[in-house]
Short mmCIF file of C-alpha atoms and ligand atoms in Angstrom, two decimals:
data_model
loop_
_atom_site.label_atom_id
_atom_site.label_comp_id
_atom_site.label_asym_id
_atom_site.label_seq_id
_atom_site.Cartn_x
_atom_site.Cartn_y
_atom_site.Cartn_z
CA MET H 1 97.66 92.20 174.48
CA VAL H 2 95.75 89.02 173.94
CA ILE H 3 96.39 88.43 170.60
CA LYS H 4 93.10 86.83 169.48
CA ASN H 5 93.43 87.17 165.72
CA VAL H 6 96.12 88.14 163.35
CA ASN H 7 95.86 88.99 159.39
CA LEU H 8 97.82 90.15 157.03
CA GLU H 9 95.41 92.51 155.52
CA THR H 10 97.21 94.61 152.84
CA VAL H 11 100.31 94.88 151.14
CA CYS H 12 101.20 97.87 149.17
CA GLY H 13 104.25 98.01 146.68
CA ILE H 14 105.86 100.79 145.26
CA THR H 15 102.85 101.67 142.51
CA SER H 16 100.25 100.85 145.11
CA THR H 17 97.58 103.33 146.63
CA LEU H 18 97.88 102.94 150.04
CA PRO H 19 95.26 102.02 152.25
CA LYS H 20 93.02 104.78 154.33
CA ASN H 21 92.69 102.43 157.26
CA LEU H 22 90.08 103.40 160.60
CA LEU H 23 92.45 101.46 163.23
CA PRO H 24 95.31 102.73 164.37
CA GLU H 25 98.39 102.32 162.86
CA ILE H 26 102.03 101.27 164.83
CA ALA H 27 104.75 101.28 162.42
CA PHE H 28 108.41 99.43 162.40
CA ALA H 29 110.77 101.59 160.04
CA GLY H 30 115.08 100.07 160.51
CA LYS H 31 117.66 98.69 158.19
CA SER H 32 117.10 95.49 156.04
CA ASN H 33 117.88 92.64 158.60
CA VAL H 34 117.84 94.50 161.44
CA GLY H 35 114.61 91.77 162.70
CA LYS H 36 111.86 93.69 161.83
CA SER H 37 109.63 91.01 160.83
CA SER H 38 111.05 88.96 163.66
CA LEU H 39 109.78 91.66 166.07
CA ILE H 40 106.39 91.82 164.37
CA ASN H 41 106.16 87.77 164.79
CA ALA H 42 106.66 88.05 168.54
CA LEU H 43 104.89 90.64 169.15
CA MET H 44 101.66 88.64 167.42
CA ASN H 45 102.81 85.47 169.02
CA ARG H 46 103.57 83.63 165.61
CA LYS H 47 106.67 82.18 164.46
CA ALA H 48 106.65 82.97 160.99
CA TYR H 49 103.39 84.70 159.88
CA ALA H 50 105.38 87.79 158.79
CA LYS H 51 108.30 86.44 156.10
CA ILE H 52 111.73 86.51 157.78
CA SER H 53 114.91 85.87 156.10
CA ALA H 54 118.41 85.64 156.78
CA THR H 55 118.89 86.83 153.59
CA PRO H 56 118.66 90.85 153.29
CA GLY H 57 115.93 92.49 151.37
CA LYS H 58 113.01 90.18 152.45
CA THR H 59 110.01 92.65 152.92
CA GLN H 60 109.75 95.15 150.01
CA THR H 61 106.48 96.07 150.43
CA ILE H 62 104.50 97.90 153.04
CA ASN H 63 102.85 95.16 154.77
CA PHE H 64 99.96 95.94 157.12
CA TYR H 65 98.77 93.39 159.85
CA ASN H 66 95.16 93.64 161.45
CA ILE H 67 95.74 92.77 165.17
CA ASN H 68 92.25 91.63 166.51
CA GLN H 69 90.15 94.04 164.47
CA GLU H 70 91.95 96.75 166.94
CA LEU H 71 95.11 98.11 165.55
CA TYR H 72 97.88 97.38 162.18
CA LEU H 73 101.17 96.56 163.04
CA VAL H 74 102.94 97.78 159.84
CA ASP H 75 106.20 96.26 158.48
CA LEU H 76 108.06 98.73 156.57
CA PRO H 77 110.75 97.66 153.64
CA GLY H 78 114.31 97.69 154.85
CA TYR H 79 116.55 100.09 153.80
CA GLY H 80 120.09 99.95 152.97
CA TYR H 81 120.18 97.00 151.13
CA ALA H 82 123.52 96.67 148.64
CA ARG H 83 121.98 94.25 146.08
CA VAL H 84 118.68 96.60 144.73
CA SER H 85 119.43 98.97 142.07
CA GLU H 86 119.63 102.64 142.91
CA SER H 87 116.33 103.69 141.18
CA GLU H 88 114.90 100.83 143.46
CA LYS H 89 116.46 102.18 146.44
CA ILE H 90 114.80 105.51 145.75
CA GLN H 91 111.34 104.19 144.67
CA TRP H 92 111.45 102.28 148.34
CA GLY H 93 112.35 105.51 149.92
CA LYS H 94 109.40 107.47 148.34
CA LEU H 95 107.14 104.69 149.41
CA ILE H 96 108.39 104.80 153.17
CA GLU H 97 107.99 108.62 152.97
CA ARG H 98 104.69 108.59 151.28
CA TYR H 99 103.63 106.44 154.13
CA LEU H 100 105.13 108.26 156.73
CA HIS H 101 103.76 111.49 155.16
CA ASN H 102 100.13 110.59 154.30
CA SER H 103 99.09 108.09 157.09
CA GLY H 104 96.03 109.93 159.28
CA GLN H 105 96.27 106.70 161.80
CA LEU H 106 100.02 106.44 162.07
CA LYS H 107 100.33 106.59 165.87
CA VAL H 108 103.40 105.31 167.02
CA VAL H 109 106.54 104.85 164.74
CA PHE H 110 109.39 102.27 166.07
CA LEU H 111 112.98 102.40 164.53
CA LEU H 112 114.83 99.30 164.85
CA ILE H 113 118.87 99.42 165.13
CA ASP H 114 120.66 96.66 165.68
CA ILE H 115 122.38 96.70 169.60
CA ARG H 116 126.01 95.76 168.02
CA HIS H 117 126.51 98.08 165.79
CA ASP H 118 127.08 102.12 165.49
CA PRO H 119 124.19 103.51 163.54
CA SER H 120 125.11 103.63 159.96
CA ALA H 121 124.35 106.99 157.99
CA ASN H 122 121.18 105.58 156.89
CA ASP H 123 119.60 104.72 160.48
CA ARG H 124 120.16 108.31 160.94
CA MET H 125 118.70 109.71 157.76
CA MET H 126 115.21 107.47 159.10
CA TYR H 127 116.01 109.00 162.27
CA ASP H 128 116.05 112.44 160.98
CA TRP H 129 112.99 111.69 158.57
CA ILE H 130 110.51 110.58 161.05
CA VAL H 131 111.15 113.73 163.25
CA GLU H 132 110.69 115.48 160.23
CA GLN H 133 107.20 114.19 159.87
CA GLY H 134 106.58 115.26 163.00
CA PHE H 135 106.78 112.14 165.01
CA TYR H 136 108.86 111.03 168.35
CA PRO H 137 110.68 107.73 167.13
CA ILE H 138 110.66 105.47 169.87
CA ILE H 139 113.75 102.89 169.71
CA ILE H 140 113.91 99.55 169.51
CA ALA H 141 117.66 97.83 169.96
CA THR H 142 117.74 94.62 168.78
CA LYS H 143 119.24 91.31 168.79
CA LEU H 144 119.68 91.76 172.73
CA ASP H 145 120.76 87.80 173.12
CA LYS H 146 123.71 88.37 170.40
CA ILE H 147 125.52 90.80 173.23
CA LYS H 148 126.53 90.23 176.59
CA ARG H 149 124.70 91.32 179.72
CA SER H 150 127.30 93.42 180.44
CA GLN H 151 127.96 95.08 177.54
CA VAL H 152 124.38 96.31 177.27
CA GLN H 153 124.65 99.77 178.93
CA LYS H 154 127.36 100.40 176.49
CA HIS H 155 125.77 99.53 173.56
CA MET H 156 122.77 101.48 174.06
CA LYS H 157 124.95 104.67 174.74
CA MET H 158 126.53 103.90 171.50
CA VAL H 159 122.73 103.92 169.84
CA ARG H 160 121.74 106.76 171.60
CA GLU H 161 125.02 108.73 170.56
CA GLY H 162 125.32 107.18 167.27
CA LEU H 163 121.38 108.61 166.10
CA GLY H 164 121.89 111.76 167.88
CA LEU H 165 118.68 111.03 169.85
CA ALA H 166 116.39 113.95 171.49
CA LYS H 167 116.61 113.84 175.00
CA GLY H 168 114.05 111.46 176.53
CA THR H 169 113.58 109.20 173.68
CA LYS H 170 112.97 106.03 174.88
CA ILE H 171 115.08 102.86 173.90
CA ILE H 172 113.41 99.71 174.15
CA PRO H 173 116.72 96.43 174.36
CA PHE H 174 114.94 93.47 172.48
CA SER H 175 115.35 89.73 171.51
CA ALA H 176 113.20 87.98 169.22
CA GLN H 177 114.98 84.50 170.52
CA THR H 178 114.55 85.40 174.35
CA LYS H 179 111.07 87.93 173.54
CA GLN H 180 113.05 90.23 176.09
CA GLY H 181 111.23 93.49 175.67
CA ARG H 182 108.05 92.40 174.39
CA ASP H 183 105.66 93.01 176.78
CA GLU H 184 107.52 96.51 177.21
CA ILE H 185 106.71 97.19 173.70
CA TRP H 186 103.00 96.16 173.73
CA GLU H 187 102.42 97.97 177.13
CA PHE H 188 104.35 101.29 175.63
CA VAL H 189 101.76 100.74 172.57
CA GLU H 190 98.59 100.39 174.82
CA ASN H 191 99.19 103.06 176.92
CA GLU H 192 100.21 105.41 173.51
CA LEU H 193 96.88 104.28 171.85
CA LEU H 194 94.86 104.63 175.01
CA SER H 195 96.34 108.60 175.75
CA GLN H 196 96.13 109.73 172.04
CA THR H 197 92.25 108.74 172.40
CA GLU H 198 92.28 110.75 175.66
CA VAL H 199 93.53 113.73 173.98
CA GLU H 200 91.05 113.79 170.61
N1 GTP G 1 119.81 86.14 167.26
C1 GTP G 1 118.84 86.75 166.82
N2 GTP G 1 118.60 86.86 165.69
C2 GTP G 1 117.42 87.56 165.06
C3 GTP G 1 116.67 88.33 165.88
N3 GTP G 1 115.90 89.08 165.13
C4 GTP G 1 115.60 88.91 164.00
N4 GTP G 1 117.10 87.88 163.80
C5 GTP G 1 117.52 87.30 162.61
O1 GTP G 1 117.73 88.10 161.79
C6 GTP G 1 117.51 87.96 160.28
C7 GTP G 1 116.65 89.02 159.92
O2 GTP G 1 115.53 89.22 160.25
P1 GTP G 1 114.21 89.42 159.74
O3 GTP G 1 113.26 89.74 160.66
O4 GTP G 1 113.92 88.86 158.69
O5 GTP G 1 114.65 91.06 159.20
P2 GTP G 1 113.90 92.05 158.59
O6 GTP G 1 113.82 93.63 159.25
O7 GTP G 1 112.26 92.32 158.41
O8 GTP G 1 114.53 92.28 157.40
P3 GTP G 1 113.84 93.09 155.60
O9 GTP G 1 112.61 92.55 155.32
O10 GTP G 1 115.06 92.26 154.70
O11 GTP G 1 114.16 94.13 155.69
C8 GTP G 1 117.12 86.55 160.54
O12 GTP G 1 117.97 85.35 160.31
C9 GTP G 1 116.28 86.45 162.13
O13 GTP G 1 116.08 85.28 162.34
C10 GTP G 1 117.24 88.54 167.30
O14 GTP G 1 116.61 89.28 168.43
N5 GTP G 1 117.71 87.76 167.91
MG1 MG G 2 111.28 91.88 157.13
#
């Protein structure tokens, strides 16, 4: 994908009306601090257009990035962030659910998992939730640069088994630092959009 322009077009909080976009949407879900915003920056070839932070809970809204007037990359709020109130967590959950349930343009959902760690109960819940909404999530195993190359296969297996992935579910290892996996993600998105247009 050649990035000509990017624009943070819509920001939705818990009380916002979600936009009725006409362009296809590609969403990124995952626990707080897993690297969603960093991945979106890498995909957009921008250093820090999407706000990233070492403090979890940075993205508390659904952010729609318009790419080339062709599609949207959608940054979802991170879950599992300890330092917010229970009621706030529930409201974010409802916002994400409302989005997954109502977007007519959502074509691909990526679920990000930190390659270093066993998926958590929240990760499994998110995976099941996405599947229940009728999507086939693609897993992105983030922070690939943090483990030794010799450990990659073992960790991918841990992620696959920890989430109880449906057979054939794709896992793409990715590093925002080295950009490894970036081209594969764009290739997947472009192929998916092409094939879905053909079916319609
Ligand atoms: N080494 C390394 N660090 C990463 C990578 N991706 C993200 N990080 C770091 O992890 C931290 C969190 O990254 P974010 O992109 O803000 O994570 P997020 O998922 O958007 O977090 P929330 O907005 O809180 O949900 C930052 O300090 C990033 O620099 C990666 O691939 N490699
Ligand atoms: Mg973020």
